[in-house]
Coordinates of N, CA, C and O in Angstrom, one line a residue:
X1 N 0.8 -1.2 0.0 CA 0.0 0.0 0.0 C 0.9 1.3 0.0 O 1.9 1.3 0.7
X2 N 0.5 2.2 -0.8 CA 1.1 3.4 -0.4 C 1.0 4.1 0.8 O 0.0 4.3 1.5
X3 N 2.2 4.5 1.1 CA 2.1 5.7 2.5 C 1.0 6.9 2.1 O 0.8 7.5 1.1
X4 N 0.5 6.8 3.2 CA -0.7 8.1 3.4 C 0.3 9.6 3.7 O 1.5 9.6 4.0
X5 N -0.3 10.6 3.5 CA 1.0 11.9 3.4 C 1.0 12.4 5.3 O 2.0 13.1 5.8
X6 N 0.1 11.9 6.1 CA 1.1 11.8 7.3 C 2.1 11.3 7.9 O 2.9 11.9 8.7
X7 N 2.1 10.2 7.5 CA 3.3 9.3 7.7 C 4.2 9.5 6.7 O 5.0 8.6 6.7
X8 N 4.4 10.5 5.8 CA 5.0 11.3 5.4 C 6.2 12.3 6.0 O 7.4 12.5 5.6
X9 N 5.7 12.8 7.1 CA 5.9 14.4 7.5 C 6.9 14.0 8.6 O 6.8 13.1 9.4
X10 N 8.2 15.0 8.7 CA 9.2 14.3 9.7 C 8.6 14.9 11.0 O 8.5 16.1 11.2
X11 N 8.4 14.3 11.6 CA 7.8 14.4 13.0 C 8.9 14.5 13.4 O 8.3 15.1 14.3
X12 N 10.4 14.5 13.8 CA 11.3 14.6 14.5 C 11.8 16.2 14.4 O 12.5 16.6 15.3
X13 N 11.3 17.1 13.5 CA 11.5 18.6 13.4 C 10.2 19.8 13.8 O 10.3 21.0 13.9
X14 N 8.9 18.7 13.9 CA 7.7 19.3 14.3 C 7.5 20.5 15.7 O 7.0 19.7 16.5
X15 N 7.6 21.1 16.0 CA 7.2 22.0 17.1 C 5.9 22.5 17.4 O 5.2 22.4 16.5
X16 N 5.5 22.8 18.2 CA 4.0 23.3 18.3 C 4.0 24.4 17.3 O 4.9 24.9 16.8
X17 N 2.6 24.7 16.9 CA 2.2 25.5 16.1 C 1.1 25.2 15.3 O 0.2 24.3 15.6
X18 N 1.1 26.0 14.0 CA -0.1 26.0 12.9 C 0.8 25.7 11.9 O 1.8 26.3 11.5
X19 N 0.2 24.7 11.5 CA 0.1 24.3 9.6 C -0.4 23.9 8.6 O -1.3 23.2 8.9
X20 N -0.3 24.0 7.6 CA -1.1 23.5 7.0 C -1.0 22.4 6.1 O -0.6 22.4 4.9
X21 N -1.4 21.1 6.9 CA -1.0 19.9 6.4 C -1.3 19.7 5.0 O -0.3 19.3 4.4
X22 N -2.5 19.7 4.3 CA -2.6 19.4 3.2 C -3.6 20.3 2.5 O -4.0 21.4 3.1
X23 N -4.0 20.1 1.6 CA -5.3 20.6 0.7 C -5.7 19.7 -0.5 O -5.1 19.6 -1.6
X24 N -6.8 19.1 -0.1 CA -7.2 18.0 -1.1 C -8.8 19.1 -1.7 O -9.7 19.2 -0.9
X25 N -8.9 19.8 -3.3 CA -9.9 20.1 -3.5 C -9.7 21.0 -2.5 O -8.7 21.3 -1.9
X26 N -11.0 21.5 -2.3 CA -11.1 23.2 -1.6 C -11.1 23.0 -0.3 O -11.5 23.9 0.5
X27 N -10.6 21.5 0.1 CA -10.7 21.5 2.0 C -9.4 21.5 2.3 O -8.7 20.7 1.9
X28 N -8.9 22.6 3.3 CA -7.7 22.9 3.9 C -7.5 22.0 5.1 O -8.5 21.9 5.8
X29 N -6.6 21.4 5.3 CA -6.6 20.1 6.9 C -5.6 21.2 7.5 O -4.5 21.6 7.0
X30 N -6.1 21.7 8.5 CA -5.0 22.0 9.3 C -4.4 21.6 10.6 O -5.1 21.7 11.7
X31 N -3.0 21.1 10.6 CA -2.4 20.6 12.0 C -2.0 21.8 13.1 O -1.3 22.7 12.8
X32 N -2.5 21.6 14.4 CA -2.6 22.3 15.5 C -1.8 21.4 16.2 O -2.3 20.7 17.1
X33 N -0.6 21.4 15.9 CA 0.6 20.8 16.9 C 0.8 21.9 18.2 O 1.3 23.0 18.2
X34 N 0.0 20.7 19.4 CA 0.3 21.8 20.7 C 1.5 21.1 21.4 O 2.1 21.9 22.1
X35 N 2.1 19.9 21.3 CA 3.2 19.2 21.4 C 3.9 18.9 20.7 O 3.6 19.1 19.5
X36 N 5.2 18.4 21.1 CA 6.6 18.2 20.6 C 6.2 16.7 20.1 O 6.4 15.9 21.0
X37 N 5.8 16.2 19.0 CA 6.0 14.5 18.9 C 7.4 14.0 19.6 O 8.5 14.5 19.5
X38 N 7.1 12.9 20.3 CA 8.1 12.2 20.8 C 8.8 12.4 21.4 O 9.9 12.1 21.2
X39 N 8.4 13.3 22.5 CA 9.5 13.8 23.5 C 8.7 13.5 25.1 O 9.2 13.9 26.1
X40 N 7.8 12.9 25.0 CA 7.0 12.4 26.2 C 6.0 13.2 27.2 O 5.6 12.8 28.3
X41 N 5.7 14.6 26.6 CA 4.9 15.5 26.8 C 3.4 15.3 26.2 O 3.1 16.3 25.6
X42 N 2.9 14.6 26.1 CA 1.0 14.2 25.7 C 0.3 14.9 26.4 O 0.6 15.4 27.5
X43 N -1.3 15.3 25.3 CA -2.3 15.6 25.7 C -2.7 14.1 26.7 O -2.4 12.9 26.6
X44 N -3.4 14.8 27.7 CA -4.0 13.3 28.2 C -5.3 13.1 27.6 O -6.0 14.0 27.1
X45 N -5.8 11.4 27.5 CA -7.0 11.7 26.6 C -8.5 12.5 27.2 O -9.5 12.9 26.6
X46 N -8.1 12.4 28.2 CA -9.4 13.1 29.0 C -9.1 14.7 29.1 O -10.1 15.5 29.2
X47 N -7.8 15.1 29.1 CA -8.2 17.0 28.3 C -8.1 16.6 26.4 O -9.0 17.1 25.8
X48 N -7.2 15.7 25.8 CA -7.9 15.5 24.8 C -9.6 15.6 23.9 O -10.0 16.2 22.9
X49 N -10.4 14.7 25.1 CA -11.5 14.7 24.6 C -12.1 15.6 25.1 O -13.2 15.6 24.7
X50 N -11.8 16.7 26.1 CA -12.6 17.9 26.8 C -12.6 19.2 25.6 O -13.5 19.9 25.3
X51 N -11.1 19.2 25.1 CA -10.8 20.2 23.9 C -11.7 19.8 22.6 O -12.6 20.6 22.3
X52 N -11.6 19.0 22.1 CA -12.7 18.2 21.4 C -13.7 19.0 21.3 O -13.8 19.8 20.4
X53 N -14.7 18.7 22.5 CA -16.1 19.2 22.4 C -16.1 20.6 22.8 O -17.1 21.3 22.4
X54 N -15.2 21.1 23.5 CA -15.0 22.2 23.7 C -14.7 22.9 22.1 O -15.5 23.8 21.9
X55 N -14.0 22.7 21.3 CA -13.0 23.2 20.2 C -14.3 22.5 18.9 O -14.4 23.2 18.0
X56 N -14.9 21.6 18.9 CA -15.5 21.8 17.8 C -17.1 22.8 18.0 O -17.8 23.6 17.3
X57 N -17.0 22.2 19.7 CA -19.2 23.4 19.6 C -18.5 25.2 19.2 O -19.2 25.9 18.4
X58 N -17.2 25.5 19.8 CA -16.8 27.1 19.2 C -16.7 26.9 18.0 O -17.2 27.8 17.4
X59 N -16.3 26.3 17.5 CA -15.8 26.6 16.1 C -17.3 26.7 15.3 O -17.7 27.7 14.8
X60 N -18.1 25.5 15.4 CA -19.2 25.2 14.8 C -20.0 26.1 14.8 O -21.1 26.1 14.1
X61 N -19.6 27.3 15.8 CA -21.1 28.2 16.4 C -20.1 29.5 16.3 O -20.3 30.3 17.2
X62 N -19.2 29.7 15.6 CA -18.4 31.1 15.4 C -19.3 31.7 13.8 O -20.3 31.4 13.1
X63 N -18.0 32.8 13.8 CA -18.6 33.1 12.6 C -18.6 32.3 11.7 O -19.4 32.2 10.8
X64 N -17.6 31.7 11.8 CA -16.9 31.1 10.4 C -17.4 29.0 10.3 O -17.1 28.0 9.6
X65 N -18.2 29.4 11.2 CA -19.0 27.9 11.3 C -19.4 27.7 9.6 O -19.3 26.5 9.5
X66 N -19.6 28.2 8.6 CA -20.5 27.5 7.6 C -19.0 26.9 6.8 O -19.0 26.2 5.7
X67 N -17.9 27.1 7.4 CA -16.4 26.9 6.7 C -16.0 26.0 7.6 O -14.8 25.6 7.3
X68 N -16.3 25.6 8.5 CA -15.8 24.2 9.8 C -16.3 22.6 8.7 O -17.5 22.2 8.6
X69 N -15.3 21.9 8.3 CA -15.6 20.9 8.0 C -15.4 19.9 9.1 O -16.5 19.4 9.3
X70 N -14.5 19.6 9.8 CA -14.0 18.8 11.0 C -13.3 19.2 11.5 O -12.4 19.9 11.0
X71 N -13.4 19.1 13.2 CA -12.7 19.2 14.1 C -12.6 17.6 15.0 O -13.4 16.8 15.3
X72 N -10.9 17.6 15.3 CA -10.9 16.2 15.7 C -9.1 16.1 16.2 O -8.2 16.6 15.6
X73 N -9.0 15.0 17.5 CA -7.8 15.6 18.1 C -7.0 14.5 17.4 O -7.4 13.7 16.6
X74 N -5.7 14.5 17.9 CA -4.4 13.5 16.7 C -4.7 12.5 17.6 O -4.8 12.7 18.8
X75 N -4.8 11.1 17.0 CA -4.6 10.1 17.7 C -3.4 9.5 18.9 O -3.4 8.8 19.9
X76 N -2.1 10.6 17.9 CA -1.0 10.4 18.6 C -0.7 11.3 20.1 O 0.3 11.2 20.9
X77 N -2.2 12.3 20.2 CA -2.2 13.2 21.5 C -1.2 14.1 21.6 O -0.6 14.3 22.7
X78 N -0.8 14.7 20.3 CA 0.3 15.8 20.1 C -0.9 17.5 19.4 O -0.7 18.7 19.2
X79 N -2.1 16.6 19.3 CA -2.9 18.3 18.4 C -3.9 18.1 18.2 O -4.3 17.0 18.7
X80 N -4.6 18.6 17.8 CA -5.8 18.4 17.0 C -5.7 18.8 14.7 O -4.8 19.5 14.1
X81 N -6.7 18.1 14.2 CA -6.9 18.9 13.0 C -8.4 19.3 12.9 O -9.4 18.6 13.3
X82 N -8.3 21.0 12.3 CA -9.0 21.2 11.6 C -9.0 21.6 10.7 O -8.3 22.6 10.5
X83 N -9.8 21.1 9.8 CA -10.7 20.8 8.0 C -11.3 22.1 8.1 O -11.9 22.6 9.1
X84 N -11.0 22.5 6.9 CA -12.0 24.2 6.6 C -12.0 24.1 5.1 O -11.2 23.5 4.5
X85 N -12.8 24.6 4.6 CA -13.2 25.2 3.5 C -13.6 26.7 3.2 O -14.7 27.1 3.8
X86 N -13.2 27.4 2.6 CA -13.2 28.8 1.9 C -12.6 29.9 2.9 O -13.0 31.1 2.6
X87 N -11.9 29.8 3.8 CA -10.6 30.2 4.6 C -9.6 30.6 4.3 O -8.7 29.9 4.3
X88 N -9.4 31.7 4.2 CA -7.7 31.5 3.7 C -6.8 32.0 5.1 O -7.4 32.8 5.8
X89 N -5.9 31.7 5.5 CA -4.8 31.4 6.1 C -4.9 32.4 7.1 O -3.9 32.1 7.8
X90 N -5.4 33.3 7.7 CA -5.3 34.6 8.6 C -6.7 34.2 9.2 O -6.9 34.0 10.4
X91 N -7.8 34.1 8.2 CA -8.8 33.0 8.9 C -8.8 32.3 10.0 O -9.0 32.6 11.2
X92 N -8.4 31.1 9.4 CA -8.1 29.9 9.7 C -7.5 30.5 11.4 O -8.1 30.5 12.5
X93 N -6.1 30.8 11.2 CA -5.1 31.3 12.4 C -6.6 32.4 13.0 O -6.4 32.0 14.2
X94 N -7.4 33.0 13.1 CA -8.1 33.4 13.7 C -8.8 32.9 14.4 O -8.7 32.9 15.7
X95 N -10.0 32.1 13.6 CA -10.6 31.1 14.2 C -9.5 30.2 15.2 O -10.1 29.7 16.1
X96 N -8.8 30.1 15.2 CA -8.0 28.8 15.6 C -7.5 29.6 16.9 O -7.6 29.0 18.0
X97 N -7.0 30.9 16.9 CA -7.1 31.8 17.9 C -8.3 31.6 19.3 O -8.3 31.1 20.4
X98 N -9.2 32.2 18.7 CA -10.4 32.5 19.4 C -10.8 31.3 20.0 O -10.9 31.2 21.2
X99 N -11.1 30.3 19.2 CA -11.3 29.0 19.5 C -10.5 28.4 20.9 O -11.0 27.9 21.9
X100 N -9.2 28.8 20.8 CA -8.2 28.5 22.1 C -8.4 29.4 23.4 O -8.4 29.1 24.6
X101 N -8.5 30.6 22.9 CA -8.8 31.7 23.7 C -10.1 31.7 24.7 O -10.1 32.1 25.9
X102 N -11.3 31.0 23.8 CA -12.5 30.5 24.5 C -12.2 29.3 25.6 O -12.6 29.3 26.8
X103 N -11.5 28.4 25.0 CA -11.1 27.0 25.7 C -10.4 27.2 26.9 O -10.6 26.4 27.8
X104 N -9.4 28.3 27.1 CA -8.6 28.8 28.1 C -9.4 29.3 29.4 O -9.2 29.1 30.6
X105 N -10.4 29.9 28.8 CA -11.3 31.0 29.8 C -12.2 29.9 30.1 O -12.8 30.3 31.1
X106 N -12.8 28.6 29.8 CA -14.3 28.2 29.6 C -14.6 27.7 31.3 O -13.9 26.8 31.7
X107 N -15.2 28.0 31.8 CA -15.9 27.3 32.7 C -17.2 27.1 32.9 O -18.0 28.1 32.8
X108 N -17.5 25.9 33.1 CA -19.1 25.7 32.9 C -19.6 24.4 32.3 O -18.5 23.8 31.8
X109 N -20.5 23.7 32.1 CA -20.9 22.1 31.8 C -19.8 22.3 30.1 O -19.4 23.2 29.4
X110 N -19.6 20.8 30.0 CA -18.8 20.7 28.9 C -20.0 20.4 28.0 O -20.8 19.6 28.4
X111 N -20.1 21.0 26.7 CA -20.9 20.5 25.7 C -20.9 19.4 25.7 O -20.0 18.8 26.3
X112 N -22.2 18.6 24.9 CA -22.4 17.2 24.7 C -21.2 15.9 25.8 O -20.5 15.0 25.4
X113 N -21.5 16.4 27.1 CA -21.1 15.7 27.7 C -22.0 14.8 28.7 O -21.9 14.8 30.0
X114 N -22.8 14.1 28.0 CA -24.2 13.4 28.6 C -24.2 11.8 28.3 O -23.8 11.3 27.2
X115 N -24.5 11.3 29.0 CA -24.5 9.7 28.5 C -25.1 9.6 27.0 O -24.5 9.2 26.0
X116 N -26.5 10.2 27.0 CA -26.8 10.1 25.7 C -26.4 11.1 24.2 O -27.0 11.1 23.1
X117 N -25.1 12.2 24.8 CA -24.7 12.6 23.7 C -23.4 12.4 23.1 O -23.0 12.8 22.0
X118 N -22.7 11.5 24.3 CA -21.5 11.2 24.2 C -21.0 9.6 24.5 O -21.3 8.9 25.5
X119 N -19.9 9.0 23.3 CA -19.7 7.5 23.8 C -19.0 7.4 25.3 O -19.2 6.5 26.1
X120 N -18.4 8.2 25.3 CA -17.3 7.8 26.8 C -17.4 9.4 27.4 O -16.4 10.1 27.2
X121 N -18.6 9.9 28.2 CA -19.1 11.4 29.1 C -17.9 11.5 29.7 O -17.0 12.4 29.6
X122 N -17.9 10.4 30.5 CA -17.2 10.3 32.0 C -15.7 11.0 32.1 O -15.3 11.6 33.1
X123 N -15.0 10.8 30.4 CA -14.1 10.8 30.4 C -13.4 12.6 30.1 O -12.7 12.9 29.1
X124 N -13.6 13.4 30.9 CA -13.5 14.9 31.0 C -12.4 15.4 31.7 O -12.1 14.8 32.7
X125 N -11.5 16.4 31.3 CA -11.2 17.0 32.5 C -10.7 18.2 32.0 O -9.7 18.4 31.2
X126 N -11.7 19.6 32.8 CA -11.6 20.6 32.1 C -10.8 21.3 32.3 O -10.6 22.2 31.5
X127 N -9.9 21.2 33.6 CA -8.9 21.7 34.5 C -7.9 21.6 33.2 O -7.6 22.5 32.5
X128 N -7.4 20.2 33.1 CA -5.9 19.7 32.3 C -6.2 20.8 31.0 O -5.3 21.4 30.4
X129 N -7.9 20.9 30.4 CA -8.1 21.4 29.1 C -7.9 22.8 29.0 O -7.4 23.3 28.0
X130 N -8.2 23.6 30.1 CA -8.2 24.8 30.3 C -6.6 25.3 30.4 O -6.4 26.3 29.7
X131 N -5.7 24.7 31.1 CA -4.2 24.5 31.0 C -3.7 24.3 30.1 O -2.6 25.0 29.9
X132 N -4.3 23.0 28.7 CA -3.4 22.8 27.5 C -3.8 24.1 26.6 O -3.0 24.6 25.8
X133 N -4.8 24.4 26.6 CA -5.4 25.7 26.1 C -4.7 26.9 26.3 O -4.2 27.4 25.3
X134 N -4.6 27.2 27.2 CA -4.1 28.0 27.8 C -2.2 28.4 27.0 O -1.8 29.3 26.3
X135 N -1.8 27.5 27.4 CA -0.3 27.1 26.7 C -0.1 26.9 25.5 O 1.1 26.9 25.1
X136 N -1.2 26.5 24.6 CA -1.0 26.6 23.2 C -1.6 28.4 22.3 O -1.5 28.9 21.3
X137 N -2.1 28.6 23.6 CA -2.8 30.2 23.3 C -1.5 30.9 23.0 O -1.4 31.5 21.9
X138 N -0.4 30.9 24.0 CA 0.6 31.3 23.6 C 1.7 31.2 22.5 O 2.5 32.1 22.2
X139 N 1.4 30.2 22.2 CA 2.1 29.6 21.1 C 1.6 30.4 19.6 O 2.1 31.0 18.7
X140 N 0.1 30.1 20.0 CA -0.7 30.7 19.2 C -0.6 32.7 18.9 O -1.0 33.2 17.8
X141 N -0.3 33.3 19.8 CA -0.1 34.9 20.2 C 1.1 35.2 19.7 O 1.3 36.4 19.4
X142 N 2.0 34.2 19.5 CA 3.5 34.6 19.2 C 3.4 34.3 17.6 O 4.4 34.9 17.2
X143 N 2.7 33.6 16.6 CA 2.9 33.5 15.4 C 2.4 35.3 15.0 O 1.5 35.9 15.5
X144 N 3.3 35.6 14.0 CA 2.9 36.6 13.4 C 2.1 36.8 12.5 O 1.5 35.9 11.9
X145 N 2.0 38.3 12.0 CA 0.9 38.4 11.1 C 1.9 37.9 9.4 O 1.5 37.4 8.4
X146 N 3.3 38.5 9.7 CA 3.9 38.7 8.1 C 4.2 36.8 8.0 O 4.1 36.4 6.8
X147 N 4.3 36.2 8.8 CA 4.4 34.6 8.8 C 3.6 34.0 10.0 O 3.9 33.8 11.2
X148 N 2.7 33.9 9.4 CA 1.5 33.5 10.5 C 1.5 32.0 11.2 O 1.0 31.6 12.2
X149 N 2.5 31.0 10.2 CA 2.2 29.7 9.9 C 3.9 29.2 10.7 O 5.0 29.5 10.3
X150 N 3.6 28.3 12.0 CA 4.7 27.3 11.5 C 5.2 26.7 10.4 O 6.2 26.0 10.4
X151 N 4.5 26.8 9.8 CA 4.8 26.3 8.0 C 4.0 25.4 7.4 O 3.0 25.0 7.8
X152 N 4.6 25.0 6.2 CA 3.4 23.4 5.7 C 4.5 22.8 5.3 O 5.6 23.1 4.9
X153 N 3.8 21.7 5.6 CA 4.4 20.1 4.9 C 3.8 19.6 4.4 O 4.2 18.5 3.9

């Protein structure tokens, strides 16, 4: 089988940041590396899945919701990607801004965190999410406007 284009990408030079992994047709994937791959610093999956529901109900309900294709965290527990359409690049880093900015500040029930809205409720924790938030906000405040982008691969 052919390699898929993530297992592509040298994850040994990755740093936190925004990129823009690919563009298949008019949908932009973008990687939100809030970790270093492979250095033993992980989202846990319980602020994992808190950012999640937290990071897709903002996004879905911003302005720029009719341009949210997917929101969804890395299996490997280094980021999240999100999928956009008709975005261009200062967008995207906008939305992706605010989005974190909300996540940092959020206190209050977690969206769809109900037996019957979610497969695994139980598994929350908004403290660790509010913290990883918090720390990638920064990450996020320091890209500029003349190079907005950790770059693309």
């Amino acid at each position: 089988m052919k390699r898929i284009a993530s297992f592509c990408v040298d994850h040994t030079t990755l740093m936190p940041g925004l990129y823009l992994s690919r563009q298949d047709g008019d949908v932009l994937t973008w990687d939100i590396r809030m970790k270093q791959p492979n250095r033993g610093s992980y989202l846990s999956p319980a602020a994992a899945h808190t950012l999640e529901h937290l990071f897709a109900t903002y996004a879905r309900n911003s302005e720029w919701s009719e341009h949210v294709v997917y929101v969804g965290p890395m299996g490997c527990l280094t980021g999240f990607y999100l999928l956009t359409t008709g975005l261009d690049k200062m967008q995207a880093l906008e939305l992706v801004r605010q989005s974190f900015a909300w996540m940092a500040s959020y206190e209050g029930p977690i969206p769809g965190a109900s037996e019957k809205e979610c497969g695994n409720y139980l598994m929350m924790d908004p403290v660790a999410a509010r913290r990883e938030a918090s720390e990638m906000l920064e990450v996020l405040n320091s890209l500029g406007t003349q190079q907005p982008f950790t770059g693309t691969y």
